[in-house]
Amino acid sequence: MLDEGRAPVVAVICRRLDGLPLALELAATRVRALGLRALAEQLEDRLCLLDTTARGLPARHRTLRAMIAWSWEQLTEPQQGVLRRFAVHPGGCTRQAAEAVCASPGLEPGTVLGLLAQLVDRSLVVPEQSAGGEVRHRLLETVAAYCLEQLGAAGETESVKLLRDAYYVELAERAEPHLYGHQQRRWLEQLDAEAANLRAVLSEAAEPGATPSARRLARRLADALAWYWYLRGRHREARRSLGMVLRLPGAAPSGTAVREAAFAMLTGDGTGPTARGGTLLRELAGKDPRSGWFLALTHLHFGDIETGADLTDLTLAAFRASGDSWGEAAALSGRARQAMFRGDLATAENSGTRSLELFTTLGDQWGQLQATDMLGWLAEVTGDYVRAARLHREGLRTAESLRL
């Protein structure tokens, strides 16, 4: 009987089995022995778990593995090669990613798309259109599990995953500068679409058998994604990922520890990381002022005005010396908030207005939101409610545009 307690578990099972009729039929035969929850928990091994001893059925209908193996055997060698390499993308992928990862010495990147189309015709690959109109392809979870086995059997797992990792690290590093300017929304959405693939790259780098090359790529990826995680409010994911790369053998980039300290505060641990991050900043201010500014921002969020102001002043000087307009705008926004908390309304107005001007020139909507929000508070304090309402409306539109 399907009731409110069982319905969510049944939905999980159906989703994990991709709605495949045979898979669901085989799963139903296991419910009496295992129960719904135990069945759902064991679906990672679905290819072995789901079978039947019923007589009179064709061999390919007796187990889930046999069904997929039968479809696999109907494929040409190039089709099999693309399909098994495609399986390293848990979140599906774009045409560009497929060409970068699924090609091989005997298979040119330009032929991958045609082979994917053939696999779509065979219902082994599923095309999906994104909100931006771009077509992504993905595998059903059940097919992906089988294809990963075939990838291992072909001895390609390490080499293909290294290609995948390199592709997504380069994508994140290409996106990172755009998260501070006119194309901020576009690149946020692109990274959103690749979230599952980015997580796979990072999590697999922490496995005991990860190669030095994979670990180096993981460090680069974590640093490239730090600001994305902050903008999307994924503070725990950021702290977990940055902490993971800090624990990997080998040296991490100097700013990684500072960012990890800041995210530690944002996730509720505001003791050790505070002092540790402040010390690191003083050592690294000239090397990585943006990481130092981020730590200053975190102190400000937690009401530590004195430490936040000290760190902001250090980084503002470094930003101006290096000609970093975004950094200057960010530091001025922090200085404006600090001045407002101290009751220095003139400094708050001047720093906030200059911050908004710089962020507007750069096209950074997040920065514009910070500046308009602060200036809106200031207008409320001074009694200019018409201006306050206008600034808050502008901020709301910006937040909705960025999905913050």
mmCIF file of C-alpha atoms in Angstrom:
data_model
loop_
_atom_site.group_PDB
_atom_site.id
_atom_site.type_symbol
_atom_site.label_atom_id
_atom_site.label_comp_id
_atom_site.label_asym_id
_atom_site.label_seq_id
_atom_site.Cartn_x
_atom_site.Cartn_y
_atom_site.Cartn_z
ATOM 1 C CA MET A 1 0.000 0.000 0.000
ATOM 2 C CA LEU A 2 1.366 3.405 -0.999
ATOM 3 C CA ASP A 3 0.956 5.906 1.830
ATOM 4 C CA GLU A 4 2.558 9.223 2.794
ATOM 5 C CA GLY A 5 5.465 7.485 4.503
ATOM 6 C CA ARG A 6 6.301 5.192 1.608
ATOM 7 C CA ALA A 7 5.625 7.517 -1.342
ATOM 8 C CA PRO A 8 8.894 9.528 -1.079
ATOM 9 C CA VAL A 9 10.962 6.312 -0.955
ATOM 10 C CA VAL A 10 9.116 4.893 -3.965
ATOM 11 C CA ALA A 11 9.771 8.152 -5.814
ATOM 12 C CA VAL A 12 13.496 7.860 -5.056
ATOM 13 C CA ILE A 13 13.587 4.278 -6.341
ATOM 14 C CA CYS A 14 11.756 5.209 -9.539
ATOM 15 C CA ARG A 15 14.067 8.139 -10.135
ATOM 16 C CA ARG A 16 17.238 6.145 -9.438
ATOM 17 C CA LEU A 17 16.054 3.452 -11.851
ATOM 18 C CA ASP A 18 15.270 6.078 -14.512
ATOM 19 C CA GLY A 19 11.691 4.838 -14.796
ATOM 20 C CA LEU A 20 12.852 1.815 -16.816
ATOM 21 C CA PRO A 21 9.943 -0.688 -16.867
ATOM 22 C CA LEU A 22 12.134 -3.785 -16.519
ATOM 23 C CA ALA A 23 14.185 -2.207 -13.726
ATOM 24 C CA LEU A 24 11.030 -1.296 -11.811
ATOM 25 C CA GLU A 25 9.576 -4.762 -12.349
ATOM 26 C CA LEU A 26 12.745 -6.396 -11.037
ATOM 27 C CA ALA A 27 12.859 -3.976 -8.108
ATOM 28 C CA ALA A 28 9.299 -4.904 -7.172
ATOM 29 C CA THR A 29 10.386 -8.525 -6.722
ATOM 30 C CA ARG A 30 12.909 -7.416 -4.078
ATOM 31 C CA VAL A 31 10.550 -5.317 -1.941
ATOM 32 C CA ARG A 32 9.180 -8.215 0.098
ATOM 33 C CA ALA A 33 12.655 -9.467 1.010
ATOM 34 C CA LEU A 34 14.400 -6.138 1.575
ATOM 35 C CA GLY A 35 11.732 -3.552 2.249
ATOM 36 C CA LEU A 36 11.507 -0.217 0.434
ATOM 37 C CA ARG A 37 14.171 1.687 2.373
ATOM 38 C CA ALA A 38 16.781 -1.068 2.224
ATOM 39 C CA LEU A 39 16.125 -1.470 -1.500
ATOM 40 C CA ALA A 40 16.642 2.255 -2.068
ATOM 41 C CA GLU A 41 19.892 2.194 -0.070
ATOM 42 C CA GLN A 42 21.301 -0.723 -2.086
ATOM 43 C CA LEU A 43 20.611 0.652 -5.557
ATOM 44 C CA GLU A 44 24.269 1.633 -6.013
ATOM 45 C CA ASP A 45 24.729 -2.048 -6.832
ATOM 46 C CA ARG A 46 21.607 -2.197 -8.945
ATOM 47 C CA LEU A 47 23.180 -4.216 -11.756
ATOM 48 C CA CYS A 48 23.733 -7.174 -9.409
ATOM 49 C CA LEU A 49 20.795 -6.558 -7.077
ATOM 50 C CA LEU A 50 18.045 -6.616 -9.680
ATOM 51 C CA ASP A 51 17.510 -10.019 -11.212
ATOM 52 C CA THR A 52 14.787 -12.644 -11.376
ATOM 53 C CA THR A 53 14.587 -16.419 -11.479
ATOM 54 C CA ALA A 54 11.291 -16.398 -13.356
ATOM 55 C CA ARG A 55 11.142 -18.958 -16.143
ATOM 56 C CA GLY A 56 10.053 -18.349 -19.685
ATOM 57 C CA LEU A 57 11.703 -14.942 -20.019
ATOM 58 C CA PRO A 58 14.398 -14.135 -22.585
ATOM 59 C CA ALA A 59 17.852 -14.015 -20.953
ATOM 60 C CA ARG A 60 18.126 -10.266 -21.464
ATOM 61 C CA HIS A 61 14.942 -9.746 -19.395
ATOM 62 C CA ARG A 62 16.115 -11.714 -16.358
ATOM 63 C CA THR A 63 18.611 -9.195 -15.001
ATOM 64 C CA LEU A 64 19.135 -5.478 -15.385
ATOM 65 C CA ARG A 65 22.753 -6.121 -16.317
ATOM 66 C CA ALA A 66 21.739 -8.531 -19.068
ATOM 67 C CA MET A 67 19.291 -6.013 -20.516
ATOM 68 C CA ILE A 68 21.921 -3.275 -20.766
ATOM 69 C CA ALA A 69 24.608 -5.723 -21.923
ATOM 70 C CA TRP A 70 22.352 -6.797 -24.784
ATOM 71 C CA SER A 71 21.974 -3.162 -25.883
ATOM 72 C CA TRP A 72 25.729 -2.625 -25.479
ATOM 73 C CA GLU A 73 26.549 -5.569 -27.724
ATOM 74 C CA GLN A 74 24.490 -4.055 -30.538
ATOM 75 C CA LEU A 75 26.804 -1.015 -30.662
ATOM 76 C CA THR A 76 29.797 -0.494 -32.904
ATOM 77 C CA GLU A 77 33.217 -0.114 -31.279
ATOM 78 C CA PRO A 78 33.298 3.694 -31.768
ATOM 79 C CA GLN A 79 29.811 3.957 -30.232
ATOM 80 C CA GLN A 80 30.909 1.869 -27.251
ATOM 81 C CA GLY A 81 34.024 4.012 -26.821
ATOM 82 C CA VAL A 82 32.061 7.261 -26.695
ATOM 83 C CA LEU A 83 29.406 5.808 -24.405
ATOM 84 C CA ARG A 84 31.785 4.423 -21.788
ATOM 85 C CA ARG A 85 33.845 7.645 -21.709
ATOM 86 C CA PHE A 86 30.692 9.738 -21.498
ATOM 87 C CA ALA A 87 29.823 8.001 -18.208
ATOM 88 C CA VAL A 88 32.412 10.036 -16.232
ATOM 89 C CA HIS A 89 29.996 13.014 -16.411
ATOM 90 C CA PRO A 90 27.497 12.477 -13.557
ATOM 91 C CA GLY A 91 25.769 15.746 -14.410
ATOM 92 C CA GLY A 92 25.620 15.192 -18.165
ATOM 93 C CA CYS A 93 27.639 17.499 -20.364
ATOM 94 C CA THR A 94 27.762 19.917 -23.264
ATOM 95 C CA ARG A 95 28.955 19.123 -26.761
ATOM 96 C CA GLN A 96 32.293 20.778 -26.032
ATOM 97 C CA ALA A 97 32.876 18.624 -22.953
ATOM 98 C CA ALA A 98 31.918 15.455 -24.810
ATOM 99 C CA GLU A 99 34.355 16.236 -27.609
ATOM 100 C CA ALA A 100 37.149 16.989 -25.129
ATOM 101 C CA VAL A 101 36.646 13.872 -23.021
ATOM 102 C CA CYS A 102 35.133 11.214 -25.285
ATOM 103 C CA ALA A 103 37.575 11.429 -28.198
ATOM 104 C CA SER A 104 40.437 8.916 -28.364
ATOM 105 C CA PRO A 105 43.541 8.241 -30.486
ATOM 106 C CA GLY A 106 41.384 6.555 -33.111
ATOM 107 C CA LEU A 107 38.383 8.845 -32.734
ATOM 108 C CA GLU A 108 38.585 12.517 -33.679
ATOM 109 C CA PRO A 109 36.668 15.079 -31.560
ATOM 110 C CA GLY A 110 34.669 16.115 -34.620
ATOM 111 C CA THR A 111 33.087 12.664 -34.888
ATOM 112 C CA VAL A 112 31.869 12.523 -31.282
ATOM 113 C CA LEU A 113 28.701 14.545 -31.847
ATOM 114 C CA GLY A 114 27.564 12.254 -34.668
ATOM 115 C CA LEU A 115 28.115 9.199 -32.497
ATOM 116 C CA LEU A 116 26.189 10.831 -29.655
ATOM 117 C CA ALA A 117 23.289 11.391 -32.047
ATOM 118 C CA GLN A 118 23.331 7.680 -32.894
ATOM 119 C CA LEU A 119 23.278 6.813 -29.192
ATOM 120 C CA VAL A 120 20.353 9.187 -28.685
ATOM 121 C CA ASP A 121 18.493 7.292 -31.427
ATOM 122 C CA ARG A 122 19.092 4.096 -29.461
ATOM 123 C CA SER A 123 17.745 5.734 -26.257
ATOM 124 C CA LEU A 124 21.068 5.233 -24.463
ATOM 125 C CA VAL A 125 21.849 8.970 -24.274
ATOM 126 C CA VAL A 126 19.239 11.574 -23.352
ATOM 127 C CA PRO A 127 19.348 15.095 -24.864
ATOM 128 C CA GLU A 128 18.060 17.984 -22.764
ATOM 129 C CA GLN A 129 17.734 21.656 -23.627
ATOM 130 C CA SER A 130 18.953 24.090 -20.987
ATOM 131 C CA ALA A 131 17.245 27.363 -20.106
ATOM 132 C CA GLY A 132 19.801 29.158 -22.276
ATOM 133 C CA GLY A 133 18.907 27.045 -25.302
ATOM 134 C CA GLU A 134 22.053 24.895 -25.235
ATOM 135 C CA VAL A 135 21.611 21.138 -25.651
ATOM 136 C CA ARG A 136 23.189 18.958 -22.967
ATOM 137 C CA HIS A 137 23.377 15.186 -23.034
ATOM 138 C CA ARG A 138 23.181 12.813 -20.096
ATOM 139 C CA LEU A 139 23.059 9.107 -19.371
ATOM 140 C CA LEU A 140 20.410 7.306 -17.396
ATOM 141 C CA GLU A 141 21.924 6.388 -14.022
ATOM 142 C CA THR A 142 21.534 2.691 -14.761
ATOM 143 C CA VAL A 143 23.285 2.944 -18.112
ATOM 144 C CA ALA A 144 26.042 5.080 -16.569
ATOM 145 C CA ALA A 145 26.735 2.434 -13.899
ATOM 146 C CA TYR A 146 27.218 -0.218 -16.582
ATOM 147 C CA CYS A 147 29.350 2.059 -18.754
ATOM 148 C CA LEU A 148 31.675 2.887 -15.860
ATOM 149 C CA GLU A 149 32.279 -0.845 -15.480
ATOM 150 C CA GLN A 150 33.134 -1.038 -19.167
ATOM 151 C CA LEU A 151 35.450 1.947 -18.819
ATOM 152 C CA GLY A 152 37.347 0.113 -16.103
ATOM 153 C CA ALA A 153 37.440 -3.091 -18.129
ATOM 154 C CA ALA A 154 38.982 -1.141 -21.027
ATOM 155 C CA GLY A 155 41.678 0.237 -18.711
ATOM 156 C CA GLU A 156 40.659 3.820 -19.480
ATOM 157 C CA THR A 157 39.300 5.069 -16.146
ATOM 158 C CA GLU A 158 42.348 7.032 -15.035
ATOM 159 C CA SER A 159 43.155 8.594 -18.400
ATOM 160 C CA VAL A 160 39.558 9.586 -19.176
ATOM 161 C CA LYS A 161 38.960 11.062 -15.735
ATOM 162 C CA LEU A 162 42.141 13.077 -16.072
ATOM 163 C CA LEU A 163 40.810 14.506 -19.354
ATOM 164 C CA ARG A 164 37.511 15.295 -17.647
ATOM 165 C CA ASP A 165 39.218 16.895 -14.667
ATOM 166 C CA ALA A 166 41.413 19.070 -16.871
ATOM 167 C CA TYR A 167 38.393 20.200 -18.894
ATOM 168 C CA TYR A 168 36.384 21.319 -15.853
ATOM 169 C CA VAL A 169 39.333 22.958 -14.133
ATOM 170 C CA GLU A 170 39.969 25.000 -17.272
ATOM 171 C CA LEU A 171 36.257 25.851 -17.462
ATOM 172 C CA ALA A 172 36.200 27.045 -13.827
ATOM 173 C CA GLU A 173 39.376 29.062 -14.280
ATOM 174 C CA ARG A 174 37.966 30.634 -17.431
ATOM 175 C CA ALA A 175 34.733 31.464 -15.598
ATOM 176 C CA GLU A 176 36.312 32.914 -12.445
ATOM 177 C CA PRO A 177 37.346 36.347 -13.813
ATOM 178 C CA HIS A 178 33.877 36.798 -15.326
ATOM 179 C CA LEU A 179 32.255 36.373 -11.906
ATOM 180 C CA TYR A 180 33.437 39.934 -11.166
ATOM 181 C CA GLY A 181 32.049 41.717 -14.224
ATOM 182 C CA HIS A 182 29.434 42.168 -16.947
ATOM 183 C CA GLN A 183 29.030 38.443 -17.675
ATOM 184 C CA GLN A 184 28.558 37.470 -14.045
ATOM 185 C CA ARG A 185 25.048 36.049 -14.458
ATOM 186 C CA ARG A 186 25.918 34.011 -17.559
ATOM 187 C CA TRP A 187 28.905 32.342 -15.907
ATOM 188 C CA LEU A 188 27.060 31.729 -12.654
ATOM 189 C CA GLU A 189 24.416 29.844 -14.615
ATOM 190 C CA GLN A 190 27.024 27.890 -16.539
ATOM 191 C CA LEU A 191 28.728 26.777 -13.346
ATOM 192 C CA ASP A 192 25.317 25.926 -11.870
ATOM 193 C CA ALA A 193 24.732 23.561 -14.783
ATOM 194 C CA GLU A 194 28.075 21.838 -14.173
ATOM 195 C CA ALA A 195 27.746 21.543 -10.380
ATOM 196 C CA ALA A 196 27.579 17.722 -10.323
ATOM 197 C CA ASN A 197 30.604 17.379 -12.597
ATOM 198 C CA LEU A 198 32.623 19.893 -10.579
ATOM 199 C CA ARG A 199 31.812 18.036 -7.363
ATOM 200 C CA ALA A 200 32.870 14.744 -8.936
ATOM 201 C CA VAL A 201 36.262 16.153 -9.892
ATOM 202 C CA LEU A 202 36.881 17.417 -6.357
ATOM 203 C CA SER A 203 35.559 14.417 -4.446
ATOM 204 C CA GLU A 204 37.468 11.870 -6.533
ATOM 205 C CA ALA A 205 40.715 13.778 -5.992
ATOM 206 C CA ALA A 206 40.393 12.980 -2.276
ATOM 207 C CA GLU A 207 40.318 9.238 -2.862
ATOM 208 C CA PRO A 208 43.369 7.313 -1.610
ATOM 209 C CA GLY A 209 44.452 6.327 -5.112
ATOM 210 C CA ALA A 210 44.257 9.819 -6.642
ATOM 211 C CA THR A 211 47.296 10.667 -8.762
ATOM 212 C CA PRO A 212 49.500 13.732 -8.133
ATOM 213 C CA SER A 213 48.127 15.215 -11.377
ATOM 214 C CA ALA A 214 44.549 14.833 -10.140
ATOM 215 C CA ARG A 215 45.453 16.425 -6.798
ATOM 216 C CA ARG A 216 47.034 19.432 -8.515
ATOM 217 C CA LEU A 217 43.913 19.882 -10.632
ATOM 218 C CA ALA A 218 41.727 19.645 -7.513
ATOM 219 C CA ARG A 219 43.665 22.469 -5.836
ATOM 220 C CA ARG A 220 43.272 24.686 -8.878
ATOM 221 C CA LEU A 221 39.571 23.888 -9.101
ATOM 222 C CA ALA A 222 38.835 24.634 -5.443
ATOM 223 C CA ASP A 223 40.542 28.028 -5.676
ATOM 224 C CA ALA A 224 38.753 28.870 -8.928
ATOM 225 C CA LEU A 225 35.342 28.018 -7.433
ATOM 226 C CA ALA A 226 35.690 29.798 -4.079
ATOM 227 C CA TRP A 227 33.948 33.020 -5.166
ATOM 228 C CA TYR A 228 31.252 31.081 -7.040
ATOM 229 C CA TRP A 229 30.460 29.129 -3.875
ATOM 230 C CA TYR A 230 30.181 32.347 -1.910
ATOM 231 C CA LEU A 231 27.887 34.015 -4.440
ATOM 232 C CA ARG A 232 25.637 30.965 -4.451
ATOM 233 C CA GLY A 233 25.606 30.673 -0.658
ATOM 234 C CA ARG A 234 27.258 27.238 -0.698
ATOM 235 C CA HIS A 235 29.433 27.929 2.305
ATOM 236 C CA ARG A 236 29.573 24.387 3.679
ATOM 237 C CA GLU A 237 30.490 22.967 0.298
ATOM 238 C CA ALA A 238 33.217 25.589 0.024
ATOM 239 C CA ARG A 239 34.671 24.879 3.443
ATOM 240 C CA ARG A 240 34.540 21.113 2.894
ATOM 241 C CA SER A 241 36.222 21.368 -0.515
ATOM 242 C CA LEU A 242 38.899 23.858 0.503
ATOM 243 C CA GLY A 243 39.629 21.851 3.630
ATOM 244 C CA MET A 244 39.938 18.725 1.518
ATOM 245 C CA VAL A 245 42.548 20.216 -0.811
ATOM 246 C CA LEU A 246 44.481 21.635 2.139
ATOM 247 C CA ARG A 247 44.787 18.099 3.504
ATOM 248 C CA LEU A 248 46.094 16.653 0.220
ATOM 249 C CA PRO A 249 49.815 15.862 0.024
ATOM 250 C CA GLY A 250 51.805 18.730 -1.470
ATOM 251 C CA ALA A 251 51.668 22.479 -1.106
ATOM 252 C CA ALA A 252 48.406 24.377 -1.597
ATOM 253 C CA PRO A 253 48.249 27.904 -3.073
ATOM 254 C CA SER A 254 48.835 30.540 -0.416
ATOM 255 C CA GLY A 255 45.318 32.026 -0.490
ATOM 256 C CA THR A 256 43.538 28.694 -0.002
ATOM 257 C CA ALA A 257 44.000 28.639 3.762
ATOM 258 C CA VAL A 258 42.764 32.226 4.102
ATOM 259 C CA ARG A 259 39.592 31.443 2.147
ATOM 260 C CA GLU A 260 39.062 28.254 4.147
ATOM 261 C CA ALA A 261 39.361 30.293 7.359
ATOM 262 C CA ALA A 262 36.721 32.727 6.114
ATOM 263 C CA PHE A 263 34.300 29.957 5.139
ATOM 264 C CA ALA A 264 34.921 28.304 8.507
ATOM 265 C CA MET A 265 33.558 31.440 10.164
ATOM 266 C CA LEU A 266 30.595 31.562 7.772
ATOM 267 C CA THR A 267 29.674 27.989 8.656
ATOM 268 C CA GLY A 268 29.708 28.655 12.377
ATOM 269 C CA ASP A 269 33.279 28.069 13.545
ATOM 270 C CA GLY A 270 34.372 31.577 14.459
ATOM 271 C CA THR A 271 37.121 30.794 16.950
ATOM 272 C CA GLY A 272 40.379 29.313 15.687
ATOM 273 C CA PRO A 273 39.972 30.355 12.037
ATOM 274 C CA THR A 274 39.578 34.004 13.053
ATOM 275 C CA ALA A 275 43.003 34.331 14.606
ATOM 276 C CA ARG A 276 44.619 31.946 12.154
ATOM 277 C CA GLY A 277 43.203 33.815 9.160
ATOM 278 C CA GLY A 278 44.258 37.214 10.513
ATOM 279 C CA THR A 279 47.842 36.020 10.957
ATOM 280 C CA LEU A 280 47.892 34.531 7.478
ATOM 281 C CA LEU A 281 46.620 37.768 5.995
ATOM 282 C CA ARG A 282 49.418 39.798 7.455
ATOM 283 C CA GLU A 283 51.881 37.355 5.946
ATOM 284 C CA LEU A 284 50.158 37.147 2.567
ATOM 285 C CA ALA A 285 48.522 40.582 2.078
ATOM 286 C CA GLY A 286 50.882 41.489 -0.724
ATOM 287 C CA LYS A 287 50.480 38.113 -2.422
ATOM 288 C CA ASP A 288 46.730 37.534 -2.324
ATOM 289 C CA PRO A 289 44.803 40.631 -1.190
ATOM 290 C CA ARG A 290 41.475 39.325 -2.522
ATOM 291 C CA SER A 291 41.628 36.410 -0.108
ATOM 292 C CA GLY A 292 42.486 38.850 2.659
ATOM 293 C CA TRP A 293 39.576 41.093 1.695
ATOM 294 C CA PHE A 294 37.240 38.091 1.789
ATOM 295 C CA LEU A 295 38.332 37.345 5.332
ATOM 296 C CA ALA A 296 37.729 41.016 6.214
ATOM 297 C CA LEU A 297 34.209 40.739 4.758
ATOM 298 C CA THR A 298 33.560 37.697 6.937
ATOM 299 C CA HIS A 299 34.683 39.498 10.079
ATOM 300 C CA LEU A 300 32.340 42.340 9.198
ATOM 301 C CA HIS A 301 29.419 39.914 8.766
ATOM 302 C CA PHE A 302 30.019 38.696 12.311
ATOM 303 C CA GLY A 303 30.209 42.193 13.777
ATOM 304 C CA ASP A 304 33.968 42.190 14.377
ATOM 305 C CA ILE A 305 34.311 45.763 13.130
ATOM 306 C CA GLU A 306 37.808 46.375 14.479
ATOM 307 C CA THR A 307 39.416 43.332 12.839
ATOM 308 C CA GLY A 308 37.374 43.829 9.661
ATOM 309 C CA ALA A 309 38.485 47.464 9.403
ATOM 310 C CA ASP A 310 42.137 46.542 9.959
ATOM 311 C CA LEU A 311 42.051 43.885 7.249
ATOM 312 C CA THR A 312 40.101 46.142 4.882
ATOM 313 C CA ASP A 313 42.674 48.920 5.180
ATOM 314 C CA LEU A 314 45.496 46.475 4.438
ATOM 315 C CA THR A 315 43.811 45.117 1.333
ATOM 316 C CA LEU A 316 42.565 48.489 0.078
ATOM 317 C CA ALA A 317 46.138 49.742 -0.035
ATOM 318 C CA ALA A 318 47.218 46.618 -1.928
ATOM 319 C CA PHE A 319 44.336 46.944 -4.410
ATOM 320 C CA ARG A 320 45.138 50.567 -5.163
ATOM 321 C CA ALA A 321 48.839 49.815 -5.543
ATOM 322 C CA SER A 322 48.117 47.054 -8.079
ATOM 323 C CA GLY A 323 45.340 48.923 -9.937
ATOM 324 C CA ASP A 324 42.687 46.327 -9.022
ATOM 325 C CA SER A 325 39.456 48.317 -9.500
ATOM 326 C CA TRP A 326 37.200 45.483 -8.384
ATOM 327 C CA GLY A 327 39.208 45.014 -5.210
ATOM 328 C CA GLU A 328 39.111 48.744 -4.523
ATOM 329 C CA ALA A 329 35.327 48.799 -4.993
ATOM 330 C CA ALA A 330 34.908 45.806 -2.676
ATOM 331 C CA ALA A 331 37.135 47.269 0.019
ATOM 332 C CA LEU A 332 35.363 50.633 -0.186
ATOM 333 C CA SER A 333 32.014 48.879 0.247
ATOM 334 C CA GLY A 334 33.362 47.258 3.403
ATOM 335 C CA ARG A 335 34.783 50.558 4.629
ATOM 336 C CA ALA A 336 31.397 52.216 4.083
ATOM 337 C CA ARG A 337 29.655 49.604 6.254
ATOM 338 C CA GLN A 338 32.283 49.916 8.958
ATOM 339 C CA ALA A 339 31.916 53.718 8.968
ATOM 340 C CA MET A 340 28.140 53.420 9.238
ATOM 341 C CA PHE A 341 28.409 51.091 12.223
ATOM 342 C CA ARG A 342 30.685 53.646 13.881
ATOM 343 C CA GLY A 343 28.263 56.488 13.106
ATOM 344 C CA ASP A 344 30.597 58.194 10.600
ATOM 345 C CA LEU A 345 27.867 58.873 8.033
ATOM 346 C CA ALA A 346 29.973 61.151 5.815
ATOM 347 C CA THR A 347 32.622 58.460 5.247
ATOM 348 C CA ALA A 348 29.892 55.861 4.732
ATOM 349 C CA GLU A 349 28.286 58.021 2.016
ATOM 350 C CA ASN A 350 31.548 58.848 0.240
ATOM 351 C CA SER A 351 32.961 55.308 0.290
ATOM 352 C CA GLY A 352 29.622 53.727 -0.616
ATOM 353 C CA THR A 353 29.019 56.072 -3.534
ATOM 354 C CA ARG A 354 32.512 55.504 -4.925
ATOM 355 C CA SER A 355 32.101 51.750 -4.513
ATOM 356 C CA LEU A 356 28.832 51.839 -6.467
ATOM 357 C CA GLU A 357 30.446 53.880 -9.250
ATOM 358 C CA LEU A 358 33.308 51.385 -9.627
ATOM 359 C CA PHE A 359 31.066 48.319 -9.486
ATOM 360 C CA THR A 360 28.700 49.867 -12.061
ATOM 361 C CA THR A 361 31.591 50.561 -14.426
ATOM 362 C CA LEU A 362 32.791 46.978 -14.017
ATOM 363 C CA GLY A 363 29.276 45.594 -14.504
ATOM 364 C CA ASP A 364 29.435 43.550 -11.303
ATOM 365 C CA GLN A 365 25.829 43.153 -10.188
ATOM 366 C CA TRP A 366 26.718 41.536 -6.867
ATOM 367 C CA GLY A 367 28.895 44.521 -6.034
ATOM 368 C CA GLN A 368 26.177 46.935 -7.092
ATOM 369 C CA LEU A 369 23.773 45.106 -4.794
ATOM 370 C CA GLN A 370 26.148 45.448 -1.836
ATOM 371 C CA ALA A 371 26.644 49.163 -2.450
ATOM 372 C CA THR A 372 22.965 50.010 -3.047
ATOM 373 C CA ASP A 373 21.961 47.975 -0.005
ATOM 374 C CA MET A 374 24.369 49.890 2.220
ATOM 375 C CA LEU A 375 23.406 53.257 0.731
ATOM 376 C CA GLY A 376 19.746 52.351 1.242
ATOM 377 C CA TRP A 377 20.380 51.742 4.948
ATOM 378 C CA LEU A 378 22.203 55.053 5.130
ATOM 379 C CA ALA A 379 19.253 56.842 3.501
ATOM 380 C CA GLU A 380 16.939 55.329 6.093
ATOM 381 C CA VAL A 381 19.179 56.514 8.923
ATOM 382 C CA THR A 382 19.241 60.067 7.534
ATOM 383 C CA GLY A 383 15.478 60.083 6.935
ATOM 384 C CA ASP A 384 15.579 60.136 3.131
ATOM 385 C CA TYR A 385 12.945 57.434 2.732
ATOM 386 C CA VAL A 386 12.232 58.116 -0.935
ATOM 387 C CA ARG A 387 15.874 57.450 -1.817
ATOM 388 C CA ALA A 388 15.957 54.445 0.506
ATOM 389 C CA ALA A 389 12.927 52.877 -1.209
ATOM 390 C CA ARG A 390 14.436 53.451 -4.667
ATOM 391 C CA LEU A 391 17.774 51.920 -3.711
ATOM 392 C CA HIS A 392 16.157 48.895 -2.081
ATOM 393 C CA ARG A 393 13.984 48.308 -5.166
ATOM 394 C CA GLU A 394 17.088 48.424 -7.339
ATOM 395 C CA GLY A 395 18.786 45.942 -5.039
ATOM 396 C CA LEU A 396 15.810 43.593 -5.146
ATOM 397 C CA ARG A 397 15.812 43.594 -8.958
ATOM 398 C CA THR A 398 19.535 42.848 -8.993
ATOM 399 C CA ALA A 399 19.185 40.000 -6.476
ATOM 400 C CA GLU A 400 16.366 38.461 -8.511
ATOM 401 C CA SER A 401 18.407 38.757 -11.702
ATOM 402 C CA LEU A 402 21.323 36.878 -10.156
ATOM 403 C CA ARG A 403 19.071 34.442 -8.217
ATOM 404 C CA LEU A 404 20.806 35.352 -4.979
#
